[in-house]
Amino acid sequence: MARFIFVTGGVVSSLGKGLAGAALASLLQARGYKVRMRKLDPYINVDPGTMNPYEHGECYVTDDGAETDLDLGHYERFTGVASKQSDNVTTGRIYQTVIRKERRGDYLGATVQVIPHITNAIKEFATADIEDEDFVLVEIGGTVGDIESLPFMEAIRQLGNELRNNAIFIHLTLVPYIAAAGELKTKPTQHSVKELRSIGIQPDILLCRSEQPIPAGQRAKIGQFCNVAPEAVIQALDVRTIYEVPLSYHKEGFDDAVLNAFGIEDAPEPDLSKWEDIVDRCINPDGEVSIAVVGKYIELQDAYKSLSESLIHGGIANKVKVNVDWIESEVFEQNEEALSERLTGVHAILVPGGFGERGAEGKIKAASYARINKIPYFGICYGMQMAVIEGCRSLGGLPNAGTSEFGNFDPNVVGIMTEWTKGNETETRSADGDLGGTMRLGAYPCDLLEGTQAREIYGEAQVHERHRHRYEVNIAYRDILEKAGYKFSGLSPHGDLPEIVEITDHPWFIGVQFHPELKSKPFEPHPLFESFIKAALDHSRLV
Ligand code: GLN
């Protein structure tokens, strides 16, 4: 039977619960255990798919096509275990499930209430679809005391009771350093635990984020006030790279405290060599490269979380530090000089995924600049579509080419598939006007053509990559582009959907319709990111 670890957060948000859980899972894994991670999100959206990235950061997509919270990205990057639809649920989805059942009459006339109906649905979700995992980590979004998270807290409280020795509670808090007093303060932690205990949850372990080491005496004090064993009060200090978190936790005895709380005495010691190597590569790089990321949500880096991590992974593979220059693509629209001002001296250019018209022409200009100046270019999803439009306009004799995503161009070389299969339908919503889940989502196969750069980079004839987009490059423009020096190097197995487009006579110019950043891991950098950073490194030696 799987053991459950519930992770809650207190004091303030943004303490890094997702990362903390992911790092703990990686430590348990390093001891030979099989782990699974899931997240319960208290917001009302059915999934984060319709949320603006500025609201909620990136929307992470799983192999099975779920649009999920970005913490699932941390889980995968630390454990390598592919997340599923069943690993992320929101209040919205729970209520949707319960209300559907109510309408069907499944509750046989009962009054449907938060307790037990909503809490039962939460418990069912938290415990469903478990295979032979040794540990299931369940993170509860939000901060203790939030109105929204109460049903989730109540559900895990009940589970704690039902699972008895097979469940523990970890609470992540903040121990702030007050400079004026020159002291670390334990009171916020005490209050947060008091709040948690008032809803019936006694934490077994406290993980205390702090900028300063917390002396043993202070930890003992926290333990005493919070009814937690002193050795189960763990300090979580800032580290040099997030990939050092597992090593730092182990040093502080976090995984020992967890095993202790379950009464496990015969656990093997963890093999942490993988993490030691990654940290060494991060903090002792042999060089550095600078990459321009030309996008739209650059003020909030969480909007490109997986992307920035994948660039770091590419750096880990090449043992170089990757400096990212985040550029708002609109600057290239207003002013032509901005291109050379901002892009001269960068070692590579990346245009990431995006939606809508704002900034699109600036991305097209960035793709053009990279093509002409032979600077390595990586176009991801929207970044590939923009590169294709640029190629059609500049080299394909189609100066008015565009995408039906923001207009009606002559021609639309990118559009919704039905536009060229069934006349000119531009409807992107489902019949009832529902915007959720109308995209190509999740993992799809892609055949790699022999003799292409993509095939060489992957070293495989077929790969599976994750998608999240509504629009496609129209395969009808393949001939025009291939005559102009492009190569459609990756195609869907039926050959009707372009998945990868590259320029033959260019050091590294690759556009992909999918999101490779969703599958990259520090211990298994994605081949495209590894190769892209290598190309940036080669380019850095020329400029
Ligand atoms: N907006 C484009 C589409 O829907 C690209 C999406 C993306 O980059 N994820 O096809």
Coordinates of C-alpha atoms and ligand atoms in Angstrom, one line a residue:
M1 CA 0.0 0.0 0.0
A2 CA 1.2 3.5 -0.9
R3 CA 2.2 5.9 1.9
F4 CA 0.9 9.4 1.5
I5 CA 2.8 12.6 2.2
F6 CA 0.6 15.7 2.3
V7 CA 2.4 19.0 1.9
T8 CA 0.8 22.3 3.0
G9 CA 2.2 25.8 3.0
G10 CA 1.9 28.6 5.6
V11 CA 2.8 32.2 6.3
V12 CA 3.2 33.5 2.8
S13 CA 2.8 32.1 -0.7
S14 CA 5.7 31.5 -3.1
L15 CA 7.8 29.6 -0.6
G16 CA 8.4 26.9 -3.2
K17 CA 6.1 24.1 -2.0
G18 CA 6.2 22.5 -5.4
L19 CA 10.0 22.5 -5.5
A20 CA 10.2 21.3 -1.9
G21 CA 7.9 18.3 -2.6
A22 CA 9.7 17.5 -5.9
A23 CA 13.1 17.6 -4.1
L24 CA 11.8 15.3 -1.3
A25 CA 10.4 12.9 -3.9
S26 CA 13.8 12.8 -5.7
L27 CA 15.5 11.9 -2.3
L28 CA 13.0 9.1 -1.7
Q29 CA 13.7 7.9 -5.3
A30 CA 17.4 8.1 -4.7
R31 CA 16.8 5.6 -1.9
G32 CA 15.2 3.2 -4.3
Y33 CA 11.5 4.0 -3.7
K34 CA 8.9 4.5 -6.4
V35 CA 7.2 7.9 -6.1
R36 CA 4.2 9.8 -7.5
M37 CA 3.3 13.4 -7.1
R38 CA 0.1 15.3 -7.4
K39 CA -1.4 18.7 -6.8
L40 CA -4.7 19.9 -5.5
D41 CA -5.4 23.5 -6.6
P42 CA -8.0 25.6 -4.8
Y43 CA -9.0 27.9 -7.6
I44 CA -12.3 27.7 -9.5
N45 CA -10.9 27.4 -13.0
V46 CA -11.5 23.8 -14.2
D47 CA -7.8 23.8 -15.3
P48 CA -5.2 26.5 -15.8
G49 CA -5.5 26.1 -19.6
T50 CA -7.6 29.3 -20.0
M51 CA -5.6 31.4 -17.6
N52 CA -3.3 34.2 -18.7
P53 CA 0.3 33.2 -18.0
Y54 CA 0.7 36.5 -16.1
E55 CA -1.9 35.2 -13.7
H56 CA -0.6 31.8 -13.1
G57 CA 2.6 31.2 -14.9
E58 CA 3.1 28.6 -17.5
C59 CA 0.5 26.0 -18.2
Y60 CA 2.2 22.6 -18.1
V61 CA 1.0 19.9 -20.5
T62 CA 1.3 16.2 -19.7
D63 CA 1.7 13.3 -22.2
D64 CA -2.0 12.5 -21.8
G65 CA -3.0 16.0 -22.8
A66 CA -3.9 17.6 -19.4
E67 CA -3.3 21.3 -19.0
T68 CA -1.9 21.6 -15.5
D69 CA -0.2 23.7 -12.9
L70 CA 3.5 24.5 -13.5
D71 CA 4.4 22.6 -10.3
L72 CA 3.9 19.4 -12.2
G73 CA 6.8 20.6 -14.3
H74 CA 9.0 20.6 -11.2
Y75 CA 7.8 17.2 -10.3
E76 CA 8.8 15.8 -13.6
R77 CA 12.1 17.6 -13.7
F78 CA 13.1 16.3 -10.3
T79 CA 11.8 12.7 -10.6
G80 CA 11.6 12.0 -14.3
V81 CA 8.1 10.4 -13.6
A82 CA 5.7 11.5 -16.3
S83 CA 2.6 13.3 -14.8
K84 CA -0.9 12.4 -15.8
Q85 CA -4.3 14.0 -16.0
S86 CA -5.0 12.3 -12.7
D87 CA -2.2 14.2 -10.9
N88 CA -3.7 17.7 -10.9
V89 CA -7.2 18.8 -9.8
T90 CA -8.8 22.1 -9.0
T91 CA -11.8 23.1 -7.0
G92 CA -13.5 23.9 -10.3
R93 CA -13.1 20.3 -11.6
I94 CA -14.1 18.8 -8.3
Y95 CA -17.3 20.9 -8.3
Q96 CA -17.9 20.1 -11.9
T97 CA -17.7 16.4 -11.2
V98 CA -20.0 16.6 -8.2
I99 CA -22.6 18.8 -9.9
R100 CA -22.7 16.5 -12.9
K101 CA -23.4 13.6 -10.6
E102 CA -26.1 15.6 -8.8
R103 CA -27.8 16.4 -12.2
R104 CA -27.7 12.7 -13.1
G105 CA -29.4 11.9 -9.8
D106 CA -26.5 9.9 -8.5
Y107 CA -27.0 11.2 -5.0
L108 CA -30.5 9.8 -4.8
G109 CA -32.2 12.9 -3.6
A110 CA -29.7 13.8 -0.8
T111 CA -28.7 17.3 0.0
V112 CA -25.3 17.8 -1.7
Q113 CA -22.8 19.5 0.6
V114 CA -19.2 20.4 1.0
I115 CA -18.9 17.7 3.6
P116 CA -19.2 14.9 2.7
H117 CA -19.7 15.2 -1.1
I118 CA -17.0 17.7 -2.1
T119 CA -14.5 16.3 0.5
N120 CA -15.3 12.7 -0.7
A121 CA -14.6 13.7 -4.3
I122 CA -11.3 15.3 -3.2
K123 CA -10.3 12.1 -1.3
E124 CA -11.3 9.9 -4.3
F125 CA -9.1 12.0 -6.5
A126 CA -6.1 12.0 -4.2
T127 CA -6.1 8.3 -3.8
A128 CA -7.2 7.2 -7.3
D129 CA -5.1 5.8 -10.1
I130 CA -2.2 4.7 -7.9
E131 CA -0.2 1.7 -9.1
D132 CA 2.7 0.2 -7.1
E133 CA 4.1 3.5 -5.8
D134 CA 5.8 3.4 -2.4
F135 CA 5.1 7.1 -1.7
V136 CA 2.5 9.5 -3.1
L137 CA 3.2 13.2 -2.4
V138 CA 0.1 15.4 -2.5
E139 CA 0.7 19.1 -2.5
I140 CA -2.2 21.5 -1.5
G141 CA -2.0 24.8 -3.3
G142 CA -2.4 28.1 -1.5
T143 CA -1.6 29.0 2.1
V144 CA -3.2 27.7 5.2
G145 CA -6.0 30.0 6.3
D146 CA -7.2 30.7 2.8
I147 CA -11.0 30.3 2.5
E148 CA -10.6 28.4 -0.8
S149 CA -8.4 25.7 0.4
L150 CA -10.6 24.7 3.4
P151 CA -12.4 21.7 1.7
F152 CA -9.0 20.4 0.6
M153 CA -7.6 20.7 4.1
E154 CA -10.6 19.0 5.6
A155 CA -10.3 16.2 3.0
I156 CA -6.7 15.5 3.8
R157 CA -7.4 15.7 7.5
Q158 CA -9.9 12.9 7.0
L159 CA -7.5 11.0 4.9
G160 CA -4.9 11.3 7.7
N161 CA -7.3 9.6 10.0
E162 CA -8.3 6.9 7.6
L163 CA -4.8 6.1 6.5
R164 CA -3.4 6.2 10.0
N165 CA 0.3 5.3 9.9
N166 CA 0.4 5.5 6.1
A167 CA 0.0 9.3 6.0
I168 CA 2.1 12.2 7.3
F169 CA 1.8 16.0 7.1
I170 CA 4.6 18.3 6.1
H171 CA 4.1 22.0 6.6
L172 CA 6.3 24.5 4.8
T173 CA 6.7 27.9 6.6
L174 CA 8.9 31.0 6.6
V175 CA 11.3 32.0 9.4
P176 CA 12.0 35.6 8.6
Y177 CA 15.2 37.5 9.6
I178 CA 14.4 40.9 11.0
A179 CA 17.4 43.0 10.3
A180 CA 16.5 45.8 12.7
A181 CA 16.4 43.3 15.6
G182 CA 19.1 41.1 14.2
E183 CA 16.9 38.1 14.9
L184 CA 15.1 35.2 13.2
K185 CA 11.5 35.2 14.1
T186 CA 9.6 32.0 14.9
K187 CA 6.2 33.6 15.6
P188 CA 4.8 33.4 12.0
T189 CA 5.5 29.7 12.0
Q190 CA 3.9 29.2 15.4
H191 CA 0.8 31.0 14.2
S192 CA 0.6 29.1 10.9
V193 CA 0.8 25.8 12.7
K194 CA -1.8 27.0 15.2
E195 CA -4.1 27.7 12.2
L196 CA -3.4 24.3 10.8
R197 CA -4.1 22.6 14.1
S198 CA -7.3 24.5 14.5
I199 CA -8.6 22.6 11.4
G200 CA -7.4 19.4 12.9
I201 CA -4.1 18.8 11.2
Q202 CA -1.0 18.3 13.3
P203 CA 2.1 18.5 11.1
D204 CA 4.7 15.8 11.6
I205 CA 7.5 17.8 10.0
L206 CA 8.1 21.5 9.6
L207 CA 10.2 22.7 6.7
C208 CA 11.3 26.2 7.5
R209 CA 12.5 28.5 4.7
S210 CA 15.0 30.9 6.0
E211 CA 17.7 33.2 4.6
Q212 CA 19.9 32.6 7.7
P213 CA 20.8 29.3 9.4
I214 CA 18.3 28.6 12.2
P215 CA 20.2 27.8 15.4
A216 CA 19.4 24.4 17.1
G217 CA 17.9 26.3 20.0
Q218 CA 15.4 28.2 17.8
R219 CA 14.5 24.9 16.0
A220 CA 13.8 23.3 19.4
K221 CA 11.7 26.3 20.3
I222 CA 9.7 25.9 17.1
G223 CA 9.2 22.2 17.8
Q224 CA 8.1 22.8 21.4
F225 CA 5.5 25.5 20.4
C226 CA 4.3 23.5 17.4
N227 CA 4.2 20.0 19.0
V228 CA 6.8 18.7 16.6
A229 CA 10.0 16.7 17.4
P230 CA 13.0 19.0 17.3
E231 CA 14.7 16.8 14.7
A232 CA 11.6 17.1 12.5
V233 CA 12.1 20.9 12.3
I234 CA 14.1 21.2 9.2
Q235 CA 15.8 24.3 7.9
A236 CA 15.5 25.0 4.2
L237 CA 18.2 27.6 3.4
D238 CA 18.6 29.4 0.1
V239 CA 20.9 27.4 -2.3
R240 CA 22.9 28.3 -5.4
T241 CA 20.8 26.4 -7.9
I242 CA 17.4 24.8 -7.5
Y243 CA 19.1 21.5 -8.3
E244 CA 21.0 21.8 -5.1
V245 CA 17.8 21.5 -3.0
P246 CA 17.8 17.7 -2.8
L247 CA 21.4 17.7 -1.5
S248 CA 20.7 20.5 0.9
Y249 CA 17.6 18.8 2.3
H250 CA 19.4 15.5 2.7
K251 CA 22.2 17.3 4.7
E252 CA 19.5 18.8 7.0
G253 CA 18.0 15.3 7.6
F254 CA 14.7 15.9 5.8
D255 CA 14.4 12.5 4.2
D256 CA 15.5 10.9 7.4
A257 CA 12.7 12.8 9.2
V258 CA 10.2 11.6 6.7
L259 CA 11.2 7.9 7.0
N260 CA 11.2 8.3 10.8
A261 CA 7.7 9.7 10.7
F262 CA 6.5 6.6 8.9
G263 CA 8.6 4.4 11.3
I264 CA 10.7 3.1 8.4
E265 CA 14.1 2.0 9.9
D266 CA 15.6 -0.1 7.1
A267 CA 15.7 2.4 4.2
P268 CA 18.8 2.2 2.0
E269 CA 21.1 5.3 2.0
P270 CA 20.4 7.5 -1.0
D271 CA 22.6 7.6 -4.1
L272 CA 23.0 11.3 -4.7
S273 CA 25.8 11.2 -7.3
K274 CA 23.4 12.3 -10.1
W275 CA 22.6 15.5 -8.2
E276 CA 26.2 16.1 -7.2
D277 CA 27.2 16.0 -10.8
I278 CA 24.4 18.4 -11.9
V279 CA 25.2 20.9 -9.2
D280 CA 28.9 20.7 -10.1
R281 CA 28.1 21.5 -13.7
C282 CA 25.9 24.4 -12.7
I283 CA 28.3 26.1 -10.3
N284 CA 31.6 25.3 -12.1
P285 CA 30.8 26.0 -15.7
D286 CA 33.6 26.1 -18.3
G287 CA 32.2 29.1 -20.1
E288 CA 29.0 31.0 -20.8
V289 CA 26.6 31.8 -23.6
S290 CA 24.0 34.5 -24.0
I291 CA 20.6 33.6 -25.4
A292 CA 18.0 36.1 -26.5
V293 CA 14.4 34.9 -25.7
V294 CA 12.0 37.0 -27.8
G295 CA 8.6 36.6 -26.3
K296 CA 5.5 38.2 -24.9
Y297 CA 5.3 37.4 -21.2
I298 CA 8.8 38.3 -20.3
E299 CA 8.1 40.2 -17.1
L300 CA 6.9 37.1 -15.4
Q301 CA 9.5 34.4 -15.8
D302 CA 7.2 31.8 -14.4
A303 CA 5.4 32.2 -17.7
Y304 CA 8.3 30.4 -19.4
K305 CA 9.3 28.2 -16.4
S306 CA 10.0 25.0 -18.4
L307 CA 11.7 26.9 -21.1
S308 CA 14.2 28.6 -18.8
E309 CA 14.9 25.3 -17.0
S310 CA 15.5 23.6 -20.3
L311 CA 18.0 26.2 -21.3
I312 CA 19.8 25.5 -18.0
H313 CA 19.7 21.8 -18.9
G314 CA 21.2 22.6 -22.2
G315 CA 23.9 24.4 -20.3
I316 CA 24.4 21.5 -17.9
A317 CA 24.9 19.2 -20.9
N318 CA 27.6 21.5 -22.4
K319 CA 28.9 22.5 -18.9
V320 CA 28.3 26.2 -19.7
K321 CA 26.3 28.9 -17.9
V322 CA 23.4 30.1 -19.9
N323 CA 22.5 33.8 -19.6
V324 CA 19.1 34.7 -20.9
D325 CA 18.3 38.1 -22.2
W326 CA 14.4 38.3 -22.1
I327 CA 13.2 40.6 -24.9
E328 CA 9.7 41.9 -25.4
S329 CA 9.1 41.2 -29.1
E330 CA 7.1 44.4 -29.5
V331 CA 10.3 46.4 -29.3
F332 CA 11.2 45.1 -32.7
E333 CA 8.0 46.4 -34.2
Q334 CA 8.4 50.0 -33.1
N335 CA 11.9 50.5 -34.1
E336 CA 14.1 48.8 -36.7
E337 CA 17.4 49.6 -35.0
A338 CA 16.3 47.7 -32.0
L339 CA 17.1 44.5 -33.8
S340 CA 20.8 45.1 -34.2
E341 CA 20.9 47.0 -30.8
R342 CA 19.4 44.1 -28.9
L343 CA 20.6 41.1 -30.9
T344 CA 24.2 42.0 -31.8
G345 CA 26.5 39.9 -29.7
V346 CA 23.8 37.3 -28.5
H347 CA 24.9 33.8 -29.3
A348 CA 21.5 32.5 -30.2
I349 CA 17.9 33.5 -30.5
L350 CA 14.8 31.6 -29.2
V351 CA 11.2 32.5 -30.0
P352 CA 9.0 30.6 -27.6
G353 CA 5.3 29.6 -27.7
G354 CA 2.7 32.3 -27.6
F355 CA -0.8 33.3 -28.6
G356 CA -2.4 36.2 -30.4
E357 CA -1.4 39.1 -32.5
R358 CA 0.5 41.3 -30.0
G359 CA 4.2 41.1 -30.7
A360 CA 3.9 38.6 -33.5
E361 CA 5.5 40.8 -36.2
G362 CA 8.4 41.4 -33.8
K363 CA 8.9 37.7 -33.6
I364 CA 8.9 37.4 -37.3
K365 CA 11.6 40.1 -37.5
A366 CA 13.7 38.3 -34.9
A367 CA 13.4 35.1 -37.0
S368 CA 14.5 37.0 -40.1
Y369 CA 17.4 38.6 -38.3
A370 CA 18.6 35.1 -37.2
R371 CA 18.2 33.6 -40.6
I372 CA 20.1 36.4 -42.4
N373 CA 22.8 36.8 -39.9
K374 CA 23.3 33.0 -39.5
I375 CA 22.6 33.2 -35.7
P376 CA 21.3 29.9 -34.2
Y377 CA 17.5 30.1 -34.1
F378 CA 15.1 27.9 -32.1
G379 CA 11.4 28.5 -32.8
I380 CA 9.1 26.7 -30.5
C381 CA 5.4 26.3 -31.5
Y382 CA 4.5 30.0 -32.3
G383 CA 8.2 30.5 -32.9
M384 CA 8.1 27.9 -35.7
Q385 CA 4.9 29.3 -37.2
M386 CA 6.5 32.8 -37.2
A387 CA 9.7 31.5 -38.9
V388 CA 7.6 29.7 -41.5
I389 CA 5.7 33.0 -42.2
E390 CA 9.0 34.8 -42.4
G391 CA 10.4 32.3 -44.9
C392 CA 7.2 32.4 -47.1
R393 CA 7.3 36.2 -47.1
S394 CA 11.0 36.7 -47.7
L395 CA 12.0 33.7 -49.9
G396 CA 8.8 32.0 -51.0
G397 CA 7.3 34.8 -53.1
L398 CA 4.4 35.2 -50.7
P399 CA 4.9 38.7 -49.3
N400 CA 1.5 38.8 -47.7
A401 CA 1.7 35.4 -46.0
G402 CA 0.3 35.2 -42.4
T403 CA -1.7 33.1 -39.9
S404 CA -5.4 33.1 -39.5
E405 CA -4.8 33.4 -35.8
F406 CA -4.8 37.1 -36.2
G407 CA -6.3 38.0 -39.6
N408 CA -7.1 36.8 -43.0
F409 CA -3.9 36.8 -45.1
D410 CA -3.1 36.1 -48.7
P411 CA -2.4 33.3 -48.1
N412 CA -2.7 32.0 -44.5
V413 CA 0.2 29.6 -44.4
V414 CA -0.6 28.8 -40.8
G415 CA -4.2 28.1 -39.8
I416 CA -6.8 25.8 -38.3
M417 CA -6.7 22.5 -40.2
T418 CA -10.4 22.6 -41.1
E419 CA -9.7 25.8 -43.1
W420 CA -7.9 23.8 -45.8
T421 CA -9.7 20.6 -45.3
K422 CA -13.3 21.9 -45.4
G423 CA -13.4 25.5 -46.7
N424 CA -12.9 28.6 -44.7
E425 CA -14.0 27.8 -41.1
T426 CA -12.1 29.8 -38.5
E427 CA -14.1 28.6 -35.6
T428 CA -11.7 27.8 -32.7
R429 CA -14.3 27.1 -30.0
S430 CA -16.3 24.1 -29.5
A431 CA -20.0 24.2 -30.5
D432 CA -21.2 25.5 -27.1
G433 CA -18.6 28.4 -27.2
D434 CA -16.3 26.6 -24.7
L435 CA -12.7 27.8 -25.0
G436 CA -11.2 25.1 -22.8
G437 CA -9.7 22.0 -24.3
T438 CA -10.0 23.1 -28.0
M439 CA -6.3 22.6 -28.7
R440 CA -4.1 19.8 -29.9
L441 CA -2.8 18.7 -26.5
G442 CA -0.4 16.1 -25.3
A443 CA 2.1 13.7 -26.8
Y444 CA 2.0 12.9 -30.5
P445 CA 4.4 10.9 -32.6
C446 CA 6.7 12.7 -35.1
D447 CA 8.7 10.9 -37.8
L448 CA 12.2 12.3 -38.4
L449 CA 13.4 12.3 -42.0
E450 CA 16.7 10.7 -42.7
G451 CA 19.6 13.0 -43.6
T452 CA 18.2 16.0 -41.6
Q453 CA 19.7 17.9 -38.7
A454 CA 16.7 17.0 -36.5
R455 CA 17.2 13.3 -37.1
E456 CA 20.9 13.6 -36.3
I457 CA 20.2 15.5 -33.1
Y458 CA 17.6 13.0 -31.8
G459 CA 19.4 9.9 -33.2
E460 CA 16.0 8.3 -33.6
A461 CA 13.5 7.7 -36.4
Q462 CA 10.4 8.6 -34.4
V463 CA 9.9 10.7 -31.3
H464 CA 7.0 11.6 -29.1
E465 CA 6.6 15.3 -28.1
R466 CA 4.0 17.3 -26.3
H467 CA 1.7 19.8 -28.1
R468 CA -0.4 22.7 -27.0
H469 CA -1.7 24.8 -30.0
R470 CA -4.7 25.4 -32.2
Y471 CA -3.0 26.3 -35.4
E472 CA -0.8 24.3 -37.8
V473 CA 1.6 25.1 -40.6
N474 CA -0.3 24.2 -43.9
I475 CA 1.6 21.3 -45.5
A476 CA 0.6 22.7 -48.9
Y477 CA 3.4 25.3 -48.7
R478 CA 6.1 22.6 -48.2
D479 CA 7.3 22.7 -51.8
I480 CA 7.6 26.4 -51.9
L481 CA 9.6 26.5 -48.7
E482 CA 11.7 23.5 -49.6
K483 CA 12.7 25.1 -52.9
A484 CA 13.7 28.2 -50.9
G485 CA 16.1 26.1 -48.8
Y486 CA 14.0 24.9 -45.9
K487 CA 13.5 21.2 -45.0
F488 CA 10.4 19.7 -43.4
S489 CA 12.4 17.3 -41.3
G490 CA 9.7 16.2 -38.9
L491 CA 6.2 15.1 -39.9
S492 CA 3.2 13.5 -38.3
P493 CA 3.1 9.8 -39.2
H494 CA 0.4 10.5 -41.8
G495 CA 2.7 13.1 -43.3
D496 CA 0.0 15.8 -43.2
L497 CA 1.2 17.9 -40.2
P498 CA 4.6 19.6 -40.3
E499 CA 6.3 19.1 -36.9
I500 CA 9.8 20.3 -37.5
V501 CA 11.1 22.7 -40.1
E502 CA 14.8 23.5 -40.5
I503 CA 17.0 25.6 -42.9
T504 CA 19.6 23.5 -44.6
D505 CA 22.2 26.2 -45.3
H506 CA 22.3 27.7 -41.8
P507 CA 24.4 26.6 -38.7
W508 CA 21.3 25.9 -36.6
F509 CA 17.8 27.1 -37.6
I510 CA 15.1 24.8 -36.3
G511 CA 11.4 25.3 -35.7
V512 CA 9.3 22.8 -33.8
Q513 CA 5.5 22.7 -33.6
F514 CA 5.7 21.0 -30.2
H515 CA 7.1 22.0 -26.8
P516 CA 10.3 20.1 -26.2
E517 CA 10.8 22.1 -23.0
L518 CA 8.1 20.0 -21.3
K519 CA 10.2 16.9 -21.4
S520 CA 13.7 18.2 -20.5
K521 CA 15.3 17.1 -17.2
P522 CA 18.5 18.2 -15.6
F523 CA 19.8 14.6 -15.6
E524 CA 18.5 14.1 -19.1
P525 CA 18.7 17.4 -21.0
H526 CA 16.5 17.4 -24.1
P527 CA 18.5 16.7 -27.2
L528 CA 17.3 19.8 -29.0
F529 CA 18.3 22.1 -26.1
E530 CA 21.6 20.3 -25.7
S531 CA 22.3 20.9 -29.4
F532 CA 21.0 24.5 -29.4
I533 CA 23.3 25.5 -26.6
K534 CA 26.1 23.7 -28.3
A535 CA 25.3 25.8 -31.4
A536 CA 25.3 29.0 -29.3
L537 CA 28.7 28.0 -27.9
D538 CA 30.1 27.5 -31.4
H539 CA 28.6 30.8 -32.5
S540 CA 30.1 32.5 -29.4
R541 CA 33.5 31.6 -30.7
L542 CA 32.8 33.4 -34.0
V543 CA 31.6 36.7 -32.6
Ligands
GLN1 N1 -0.9 30.4 -31.0 C1 -0.3 29.3 -31.7 C2 -1.4 28.2 -31.9 O1 -2.4 28.1 -31.2 C3 0.9 28.7 -31.0 C4 0.6 28.2 -29.7 C5 1.8 28.0 -28.9 O2 2.9 28.5 -29.2 N2 1.7 27.2 -27.8 O3 -1.2 27.4 -32.7

